[in-house]
Short mmCIF file of C-alpha atoms in Angstrom, two decimals:
data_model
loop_
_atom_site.label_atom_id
_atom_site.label_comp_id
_atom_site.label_asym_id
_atom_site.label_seq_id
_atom_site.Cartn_x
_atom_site.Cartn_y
_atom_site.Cartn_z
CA UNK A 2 95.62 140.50 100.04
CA UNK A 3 94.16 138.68 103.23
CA UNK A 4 91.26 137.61 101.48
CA UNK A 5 93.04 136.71 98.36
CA UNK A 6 95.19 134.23 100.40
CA UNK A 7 91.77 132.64 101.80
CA UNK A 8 90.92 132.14 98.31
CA UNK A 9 94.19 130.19 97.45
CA UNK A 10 94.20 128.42 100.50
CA UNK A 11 90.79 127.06 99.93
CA UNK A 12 91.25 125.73 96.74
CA UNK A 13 94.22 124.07 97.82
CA UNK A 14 92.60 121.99 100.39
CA UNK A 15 88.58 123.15 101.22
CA UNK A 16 88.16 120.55 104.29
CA UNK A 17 90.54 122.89 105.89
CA UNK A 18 89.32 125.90 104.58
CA UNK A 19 86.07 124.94 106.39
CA UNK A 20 87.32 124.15 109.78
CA UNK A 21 89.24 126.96 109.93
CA UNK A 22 88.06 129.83 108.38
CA UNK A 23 86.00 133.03 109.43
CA UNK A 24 84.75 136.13 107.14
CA UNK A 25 83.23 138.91 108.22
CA UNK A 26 81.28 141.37 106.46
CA UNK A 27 83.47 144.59 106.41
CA UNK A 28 86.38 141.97 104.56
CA UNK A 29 84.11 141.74 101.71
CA UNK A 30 84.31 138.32 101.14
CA UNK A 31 82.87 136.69 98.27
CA UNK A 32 82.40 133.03 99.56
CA UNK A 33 79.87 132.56 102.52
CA UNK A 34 78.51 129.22 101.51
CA UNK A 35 79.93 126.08 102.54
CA UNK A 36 78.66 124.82 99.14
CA UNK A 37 80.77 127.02 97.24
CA UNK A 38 84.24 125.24 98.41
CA UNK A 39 82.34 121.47 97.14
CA UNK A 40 84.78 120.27 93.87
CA UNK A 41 82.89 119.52 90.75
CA UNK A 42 81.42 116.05 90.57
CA UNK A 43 81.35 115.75 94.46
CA UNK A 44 77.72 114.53 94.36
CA UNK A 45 75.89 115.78 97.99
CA UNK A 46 73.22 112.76 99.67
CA UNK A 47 72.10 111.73 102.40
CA UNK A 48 72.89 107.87 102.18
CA UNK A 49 76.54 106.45 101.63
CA UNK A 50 76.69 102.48 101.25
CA UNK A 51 79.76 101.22 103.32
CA UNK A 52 79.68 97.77 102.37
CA UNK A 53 82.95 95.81 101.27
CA UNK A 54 83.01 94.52 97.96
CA UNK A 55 80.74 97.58 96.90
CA UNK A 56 81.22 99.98 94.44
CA UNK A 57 80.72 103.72 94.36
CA UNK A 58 76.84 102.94 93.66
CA UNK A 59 76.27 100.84 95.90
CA UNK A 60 76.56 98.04 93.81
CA UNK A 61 78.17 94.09 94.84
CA UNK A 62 81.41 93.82 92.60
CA UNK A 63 81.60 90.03 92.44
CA UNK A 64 84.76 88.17 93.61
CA UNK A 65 87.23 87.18 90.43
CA UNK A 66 91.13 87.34 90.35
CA UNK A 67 92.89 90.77 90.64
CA UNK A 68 89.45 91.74 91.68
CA UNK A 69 89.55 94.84 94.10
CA UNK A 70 87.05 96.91 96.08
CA UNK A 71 87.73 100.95 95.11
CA UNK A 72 85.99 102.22 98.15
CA UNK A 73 88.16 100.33 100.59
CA UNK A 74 91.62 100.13 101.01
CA UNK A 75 95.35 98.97 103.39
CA UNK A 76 96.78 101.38 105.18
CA UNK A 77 99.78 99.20 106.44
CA UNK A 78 102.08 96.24 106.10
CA UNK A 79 102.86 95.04 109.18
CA UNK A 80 105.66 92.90 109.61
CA UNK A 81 105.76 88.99 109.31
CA UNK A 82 108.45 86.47 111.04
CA UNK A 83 109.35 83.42 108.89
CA UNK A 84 106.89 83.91 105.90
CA UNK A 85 109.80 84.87 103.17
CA UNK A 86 108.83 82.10 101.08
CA UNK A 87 105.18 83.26 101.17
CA UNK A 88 104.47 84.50 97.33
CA UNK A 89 101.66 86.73 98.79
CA UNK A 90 103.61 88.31 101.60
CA UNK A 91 105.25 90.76 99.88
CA UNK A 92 102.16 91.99 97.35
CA UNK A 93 100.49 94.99 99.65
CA UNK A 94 99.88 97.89 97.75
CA UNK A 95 97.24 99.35 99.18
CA UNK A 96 94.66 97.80 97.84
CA UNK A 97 91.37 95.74 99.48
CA UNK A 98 91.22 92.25 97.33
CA UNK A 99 87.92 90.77 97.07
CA UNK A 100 88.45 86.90 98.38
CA UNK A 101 87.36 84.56 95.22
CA UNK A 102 87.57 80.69 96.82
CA UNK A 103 86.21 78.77 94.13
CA UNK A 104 85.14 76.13 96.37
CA UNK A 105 83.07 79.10 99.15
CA UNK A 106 79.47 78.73 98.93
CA UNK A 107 78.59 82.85 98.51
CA UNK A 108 77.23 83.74 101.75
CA UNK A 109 80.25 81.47 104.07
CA UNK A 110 83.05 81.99 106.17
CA UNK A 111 82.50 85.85 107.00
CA UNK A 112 80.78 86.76 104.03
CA UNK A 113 77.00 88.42 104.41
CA UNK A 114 74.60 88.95 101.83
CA UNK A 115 75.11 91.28 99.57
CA UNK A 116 78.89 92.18 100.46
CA UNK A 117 82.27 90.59 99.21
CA UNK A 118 85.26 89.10 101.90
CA UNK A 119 87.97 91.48 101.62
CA UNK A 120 91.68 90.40 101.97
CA UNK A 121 95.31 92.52 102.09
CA UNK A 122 96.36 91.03 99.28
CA UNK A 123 95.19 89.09 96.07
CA UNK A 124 95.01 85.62 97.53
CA UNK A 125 92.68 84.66 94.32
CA UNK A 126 91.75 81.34 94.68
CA UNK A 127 94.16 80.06 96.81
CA UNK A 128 93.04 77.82 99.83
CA UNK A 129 95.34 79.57 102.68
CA UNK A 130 97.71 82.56 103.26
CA UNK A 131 100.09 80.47 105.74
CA UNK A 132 101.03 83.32 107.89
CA UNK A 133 100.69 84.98 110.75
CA UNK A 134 101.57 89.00 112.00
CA UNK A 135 103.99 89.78 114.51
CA UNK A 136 103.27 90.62 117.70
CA UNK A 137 104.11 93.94 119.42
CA UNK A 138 106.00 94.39 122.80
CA UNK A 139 102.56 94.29 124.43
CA UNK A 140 102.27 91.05 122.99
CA UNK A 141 99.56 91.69 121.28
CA UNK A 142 99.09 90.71 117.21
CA UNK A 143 99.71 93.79 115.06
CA UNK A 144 97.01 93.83 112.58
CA UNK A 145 96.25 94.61 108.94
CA UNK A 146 94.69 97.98 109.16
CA UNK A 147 92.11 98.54 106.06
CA UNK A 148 89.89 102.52 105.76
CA UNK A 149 87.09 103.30 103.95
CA UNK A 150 86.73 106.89 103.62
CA UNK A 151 84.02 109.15 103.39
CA UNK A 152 82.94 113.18 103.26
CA UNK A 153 80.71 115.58 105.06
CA UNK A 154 80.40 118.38 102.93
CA UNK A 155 79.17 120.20 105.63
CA UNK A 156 78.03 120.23 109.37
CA UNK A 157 75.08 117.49 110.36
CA UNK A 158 74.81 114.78 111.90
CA UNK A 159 74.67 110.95 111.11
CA UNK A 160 73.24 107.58 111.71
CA UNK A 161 75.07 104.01 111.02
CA UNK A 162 74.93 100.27 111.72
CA UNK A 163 77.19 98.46 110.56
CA UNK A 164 76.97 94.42 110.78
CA UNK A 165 80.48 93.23 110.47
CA UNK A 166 82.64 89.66 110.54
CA UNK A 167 86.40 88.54 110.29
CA UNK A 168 89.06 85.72 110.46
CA UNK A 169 90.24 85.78 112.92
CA UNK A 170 89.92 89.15 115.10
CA UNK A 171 88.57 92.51 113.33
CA UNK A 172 87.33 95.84 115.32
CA UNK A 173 86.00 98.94 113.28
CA UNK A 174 86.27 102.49 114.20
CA UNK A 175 85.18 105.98 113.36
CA UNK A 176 88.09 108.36 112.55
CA UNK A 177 88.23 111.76 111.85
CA UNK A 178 90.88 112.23 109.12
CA UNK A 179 92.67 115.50 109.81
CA UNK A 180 92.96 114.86 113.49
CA UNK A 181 93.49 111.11 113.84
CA UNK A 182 90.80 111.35 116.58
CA UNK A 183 88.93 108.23 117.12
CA UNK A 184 85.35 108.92 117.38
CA UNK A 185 83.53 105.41 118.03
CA UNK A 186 85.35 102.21 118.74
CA UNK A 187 83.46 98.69 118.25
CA UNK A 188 84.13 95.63 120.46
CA UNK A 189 86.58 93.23 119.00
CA UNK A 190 85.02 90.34 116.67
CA UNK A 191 86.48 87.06 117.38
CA UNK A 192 85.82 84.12 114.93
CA UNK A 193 83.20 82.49 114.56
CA UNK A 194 80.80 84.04 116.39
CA UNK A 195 77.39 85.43 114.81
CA UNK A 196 78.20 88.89 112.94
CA UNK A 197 78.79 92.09 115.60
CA UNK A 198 77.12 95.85 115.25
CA UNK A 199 78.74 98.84 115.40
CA UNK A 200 76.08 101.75 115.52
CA UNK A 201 75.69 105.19 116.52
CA UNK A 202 72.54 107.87 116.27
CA UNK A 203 72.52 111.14 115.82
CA UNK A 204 76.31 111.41 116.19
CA UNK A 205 77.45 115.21 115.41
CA UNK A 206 80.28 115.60 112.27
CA UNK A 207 81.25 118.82 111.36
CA UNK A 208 82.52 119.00 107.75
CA UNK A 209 85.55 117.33 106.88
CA UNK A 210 87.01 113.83 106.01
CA UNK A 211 86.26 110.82 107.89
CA UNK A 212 86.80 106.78 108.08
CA UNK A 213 85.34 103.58 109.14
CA UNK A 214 88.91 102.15 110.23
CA UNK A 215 89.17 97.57 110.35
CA UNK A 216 91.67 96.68 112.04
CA UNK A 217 92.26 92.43 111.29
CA UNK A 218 94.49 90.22 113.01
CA UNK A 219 95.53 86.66 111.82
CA UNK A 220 96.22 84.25 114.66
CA UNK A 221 95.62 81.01 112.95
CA UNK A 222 97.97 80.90 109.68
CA UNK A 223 95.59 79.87 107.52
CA UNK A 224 93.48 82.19 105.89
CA UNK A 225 91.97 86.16 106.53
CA UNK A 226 89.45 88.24 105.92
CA UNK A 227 86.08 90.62 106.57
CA UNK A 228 83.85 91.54 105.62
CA UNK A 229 81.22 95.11 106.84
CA UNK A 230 77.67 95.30 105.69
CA UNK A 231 75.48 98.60 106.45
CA UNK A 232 75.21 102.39 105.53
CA UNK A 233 75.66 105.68 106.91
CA UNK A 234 72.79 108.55 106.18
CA UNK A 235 72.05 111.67 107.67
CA UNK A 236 69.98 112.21 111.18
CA UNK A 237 67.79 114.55 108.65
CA UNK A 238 68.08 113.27 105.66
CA UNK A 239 70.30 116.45 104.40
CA UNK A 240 72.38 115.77 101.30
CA UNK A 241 75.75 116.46 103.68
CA UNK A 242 77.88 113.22 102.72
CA UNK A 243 79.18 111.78 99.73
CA UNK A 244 81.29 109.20 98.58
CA UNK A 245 85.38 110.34 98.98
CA UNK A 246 85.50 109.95 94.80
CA UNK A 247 87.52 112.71 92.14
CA UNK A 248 88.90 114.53 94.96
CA UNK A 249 85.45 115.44 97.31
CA UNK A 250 87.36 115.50 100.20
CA UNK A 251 91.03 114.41 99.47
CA UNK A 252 92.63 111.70 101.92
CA UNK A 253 95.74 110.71 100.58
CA UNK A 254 97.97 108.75 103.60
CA UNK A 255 101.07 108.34 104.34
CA UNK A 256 101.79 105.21 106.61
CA UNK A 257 104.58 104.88 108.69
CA UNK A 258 106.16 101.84 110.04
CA UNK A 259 108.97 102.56 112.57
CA UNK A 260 110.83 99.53 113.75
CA UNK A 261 114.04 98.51 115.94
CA UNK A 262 116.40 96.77 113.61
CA UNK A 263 118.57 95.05 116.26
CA UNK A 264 120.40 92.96 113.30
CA UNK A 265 120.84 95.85 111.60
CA UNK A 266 120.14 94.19 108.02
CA UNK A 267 116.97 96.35 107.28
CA UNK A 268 114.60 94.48 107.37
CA UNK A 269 112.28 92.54 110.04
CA UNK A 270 112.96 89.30 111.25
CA UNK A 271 113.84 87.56 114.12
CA UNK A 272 114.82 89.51 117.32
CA UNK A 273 113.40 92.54 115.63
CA UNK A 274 110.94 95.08 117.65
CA UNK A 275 108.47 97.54 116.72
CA UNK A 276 109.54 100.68 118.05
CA UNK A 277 107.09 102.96 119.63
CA UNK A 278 107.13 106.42 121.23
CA UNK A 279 109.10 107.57 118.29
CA UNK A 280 108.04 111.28 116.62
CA UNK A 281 107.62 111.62 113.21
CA UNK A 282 106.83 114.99 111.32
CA UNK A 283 105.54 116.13 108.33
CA UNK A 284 106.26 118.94 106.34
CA UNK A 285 104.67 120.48 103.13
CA UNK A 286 106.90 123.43 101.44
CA UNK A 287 109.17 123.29 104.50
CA UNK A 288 106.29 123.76 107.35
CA UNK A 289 105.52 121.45 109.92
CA UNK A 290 101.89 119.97 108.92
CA UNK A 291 101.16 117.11 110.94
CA UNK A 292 103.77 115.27 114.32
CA UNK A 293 102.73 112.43 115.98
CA UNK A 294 104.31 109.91 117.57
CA UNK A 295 103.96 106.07 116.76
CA UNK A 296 102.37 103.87 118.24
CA UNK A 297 102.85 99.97 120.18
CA UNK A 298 102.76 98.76 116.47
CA UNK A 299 105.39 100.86 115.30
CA UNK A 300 102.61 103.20 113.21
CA UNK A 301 101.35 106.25 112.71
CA UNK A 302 98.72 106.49 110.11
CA UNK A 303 99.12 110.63 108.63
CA UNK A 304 95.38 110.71 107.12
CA UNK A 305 93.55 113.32 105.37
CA UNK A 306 96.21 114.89 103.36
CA UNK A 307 96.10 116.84 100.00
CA UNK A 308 97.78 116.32 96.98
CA UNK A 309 101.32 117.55 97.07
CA UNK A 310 104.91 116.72 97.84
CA UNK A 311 105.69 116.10 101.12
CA UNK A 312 108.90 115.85 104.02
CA UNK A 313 108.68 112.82 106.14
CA UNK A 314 111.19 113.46 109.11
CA UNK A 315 111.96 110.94 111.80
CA UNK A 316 113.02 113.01 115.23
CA UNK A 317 116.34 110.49 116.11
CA UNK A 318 116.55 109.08 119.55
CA UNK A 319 119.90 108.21 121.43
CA UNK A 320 121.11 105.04 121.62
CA UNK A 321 120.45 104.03 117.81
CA UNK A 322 121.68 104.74 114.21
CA UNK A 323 118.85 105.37 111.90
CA UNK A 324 119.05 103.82 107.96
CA UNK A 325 117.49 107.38 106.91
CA UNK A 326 115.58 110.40 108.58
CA UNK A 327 113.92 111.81 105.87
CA UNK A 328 111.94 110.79 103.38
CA UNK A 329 110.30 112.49 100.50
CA UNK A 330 106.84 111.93 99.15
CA UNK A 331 104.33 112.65 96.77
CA UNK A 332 100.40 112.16 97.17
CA UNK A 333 97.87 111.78 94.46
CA UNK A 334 94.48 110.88 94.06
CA UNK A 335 93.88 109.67 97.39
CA UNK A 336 97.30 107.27 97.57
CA UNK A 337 98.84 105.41 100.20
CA UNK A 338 101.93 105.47 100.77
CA UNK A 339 103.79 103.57 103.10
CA UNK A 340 107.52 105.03 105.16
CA UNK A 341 109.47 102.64 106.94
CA UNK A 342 112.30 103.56 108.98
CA UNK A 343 114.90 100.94 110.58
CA UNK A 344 116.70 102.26 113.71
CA UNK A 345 120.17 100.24 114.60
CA UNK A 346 121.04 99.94 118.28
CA UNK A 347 124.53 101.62 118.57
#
């Protein structure tokens, strides 16, 4: 029976299965390799191209309308003051738009050879987005939060540099998936300075699922955008990574926005706060999977998830009437999906 359930649980989720289980010989286990537990079609190397506005081969998708990179994506919407006329304000969905400015010579602005400008949403060829983010009680800009995910398939270590660029503020990290542990952090990239690295060599990973995390702030209401240019391979050149495509190493999201709706109208606007400090859990067939508490922008970012239906709970404080507490949700094929919760001051 005990080894039965290890079989189950592995196909259910086998980045788990690999951090956290053990077999001895007297259990008679008939899985030892690491490869075994790698889906069909994950394809194992030893080079990953991280580029924006590049496909799963490593090839430039060029800029056009609707035109999106698959490899990168948004993790949030963060909340705008005095933009609801703004046609593009409302369009996140998740998805990275490549920036097509009919009048932008190929390699200006923040573009670099070779990649595309990324953008929250499909600005097309539109000369401006004409807002700016909110800012958080720290008074600092909350920013667009894009992830480009990858997979070690199983324990090595890795090599990147990454050349990167954004309107107007943009800082990359490395982020372990399961854990929400943030491995490397970049300095912050302030317009228009000469492109910034962010590198590491011979940095241990064990397997699992990981990100390169942007984080981009608009302070100028007129236009935004990045734009990342580099790979990661293997210290050894051991066919341990892949590309996170048909499931290698599943990191659906959910997204949470948690925010103090002093109005109490449901949505954000003037006098509104993002509330931090607040715990959220999440629960898959009634057990606790994941808590957290947000953070000065109001978010927690639940990476790393399988595919499954889900209980979002927010953990009520005193002092404030909440619009719901739970929420349910259901993750496929590495989705985002974004919770917000308005809290009314009693």
């Amino acid at each position: 029976m005990k080894n039965l359930f290890k079989h189950r649980f592995c196909k259910f989720s086998w980045v788990i299965c690999l951090l956290v289980m053990s077999c001895s010989k007297d259990e008679g286990c008939d899985y030892t390799a690491a490869d075994d537990f790698i889906p069909a079609g994950c394809t194992q190397q030893s080079d990953v191209n991280l580029s924006t506005g590049v496909d799963a081969d490593g090839n430039r998708v060029e800029p056009a309308l609707d035109a999106v990179d698959l490899q990168w994506r948004v993790l949030n919407n963060p909340p705008l003051l005095f933009c609801d006329d703004n046609p593009f304000a409302g369009t996140i969905n998740g998805n990275a738009y490549l920036i097509n400015f009919s009048n932008l010579p190929q390699y200006a602005w923040v573009n670099q050879p070779n990649t595309s400008t990324l953008a929250p949403m499909n600005l097309g060829i539109y000369a401006g987005f004409g807002c700016n983010n909110a800012t958080n009680d720290d008074g600092n800009i909350v920013p667009y939060v894009f992830e480009r995910s990858f997979c070690v398939l199983k324990n090595t270590a890795i090599d990147f540099d990454l050349s990167f660029k954004g309107d107007d503020q943009l800082k990359l990290e490395l982020v372990n998936n399961i854990t929400n542990q943030v491995i490397r952090q970049s300095d912050l990239y302030v317009y228009p300075q000469n492109a910034m690295s962010f590198a590491a060599t011979n940095l241990p990973l064990n397997a699992g699922s990981y990100s390169i995390r942007g984080y981009l702030a608009n302070t100028s209401s007129v236009v935004l955008g990045f734009s990342v240019k580099g790979n990661i391979t293997t210290t050894a050149g051991d066919a341990a990574i892949s590309n996170n495509n048909l499931g290698c190493c599943e990191n659906n999201t959910i997204s949470i926005l948690n925010l103090i709706d002093n109005n109490c109208n449901q949505k954000f606007d003037t006098g509104d706060r993002l509330a931090k400090n607040w715990t959220i859990r999440v629960k898959n067939n009634n057990v606790v999977v994941r808590t957290a508490t947000t953070d000065a922008n109001g978010n927690i970012f639940f990476s790393g998830l399988s595919n499954g239906s889900y209980i979002v709970e927010l953990v009520p404080q005193t002092g404030f009437t909440s619009s719901v507490t739970t929420v349910n949700v259901t993750l496929t094929d590495n989705a985002v999906k974004i919770v917000e919760f308005f809290n009314c001051p009693q």
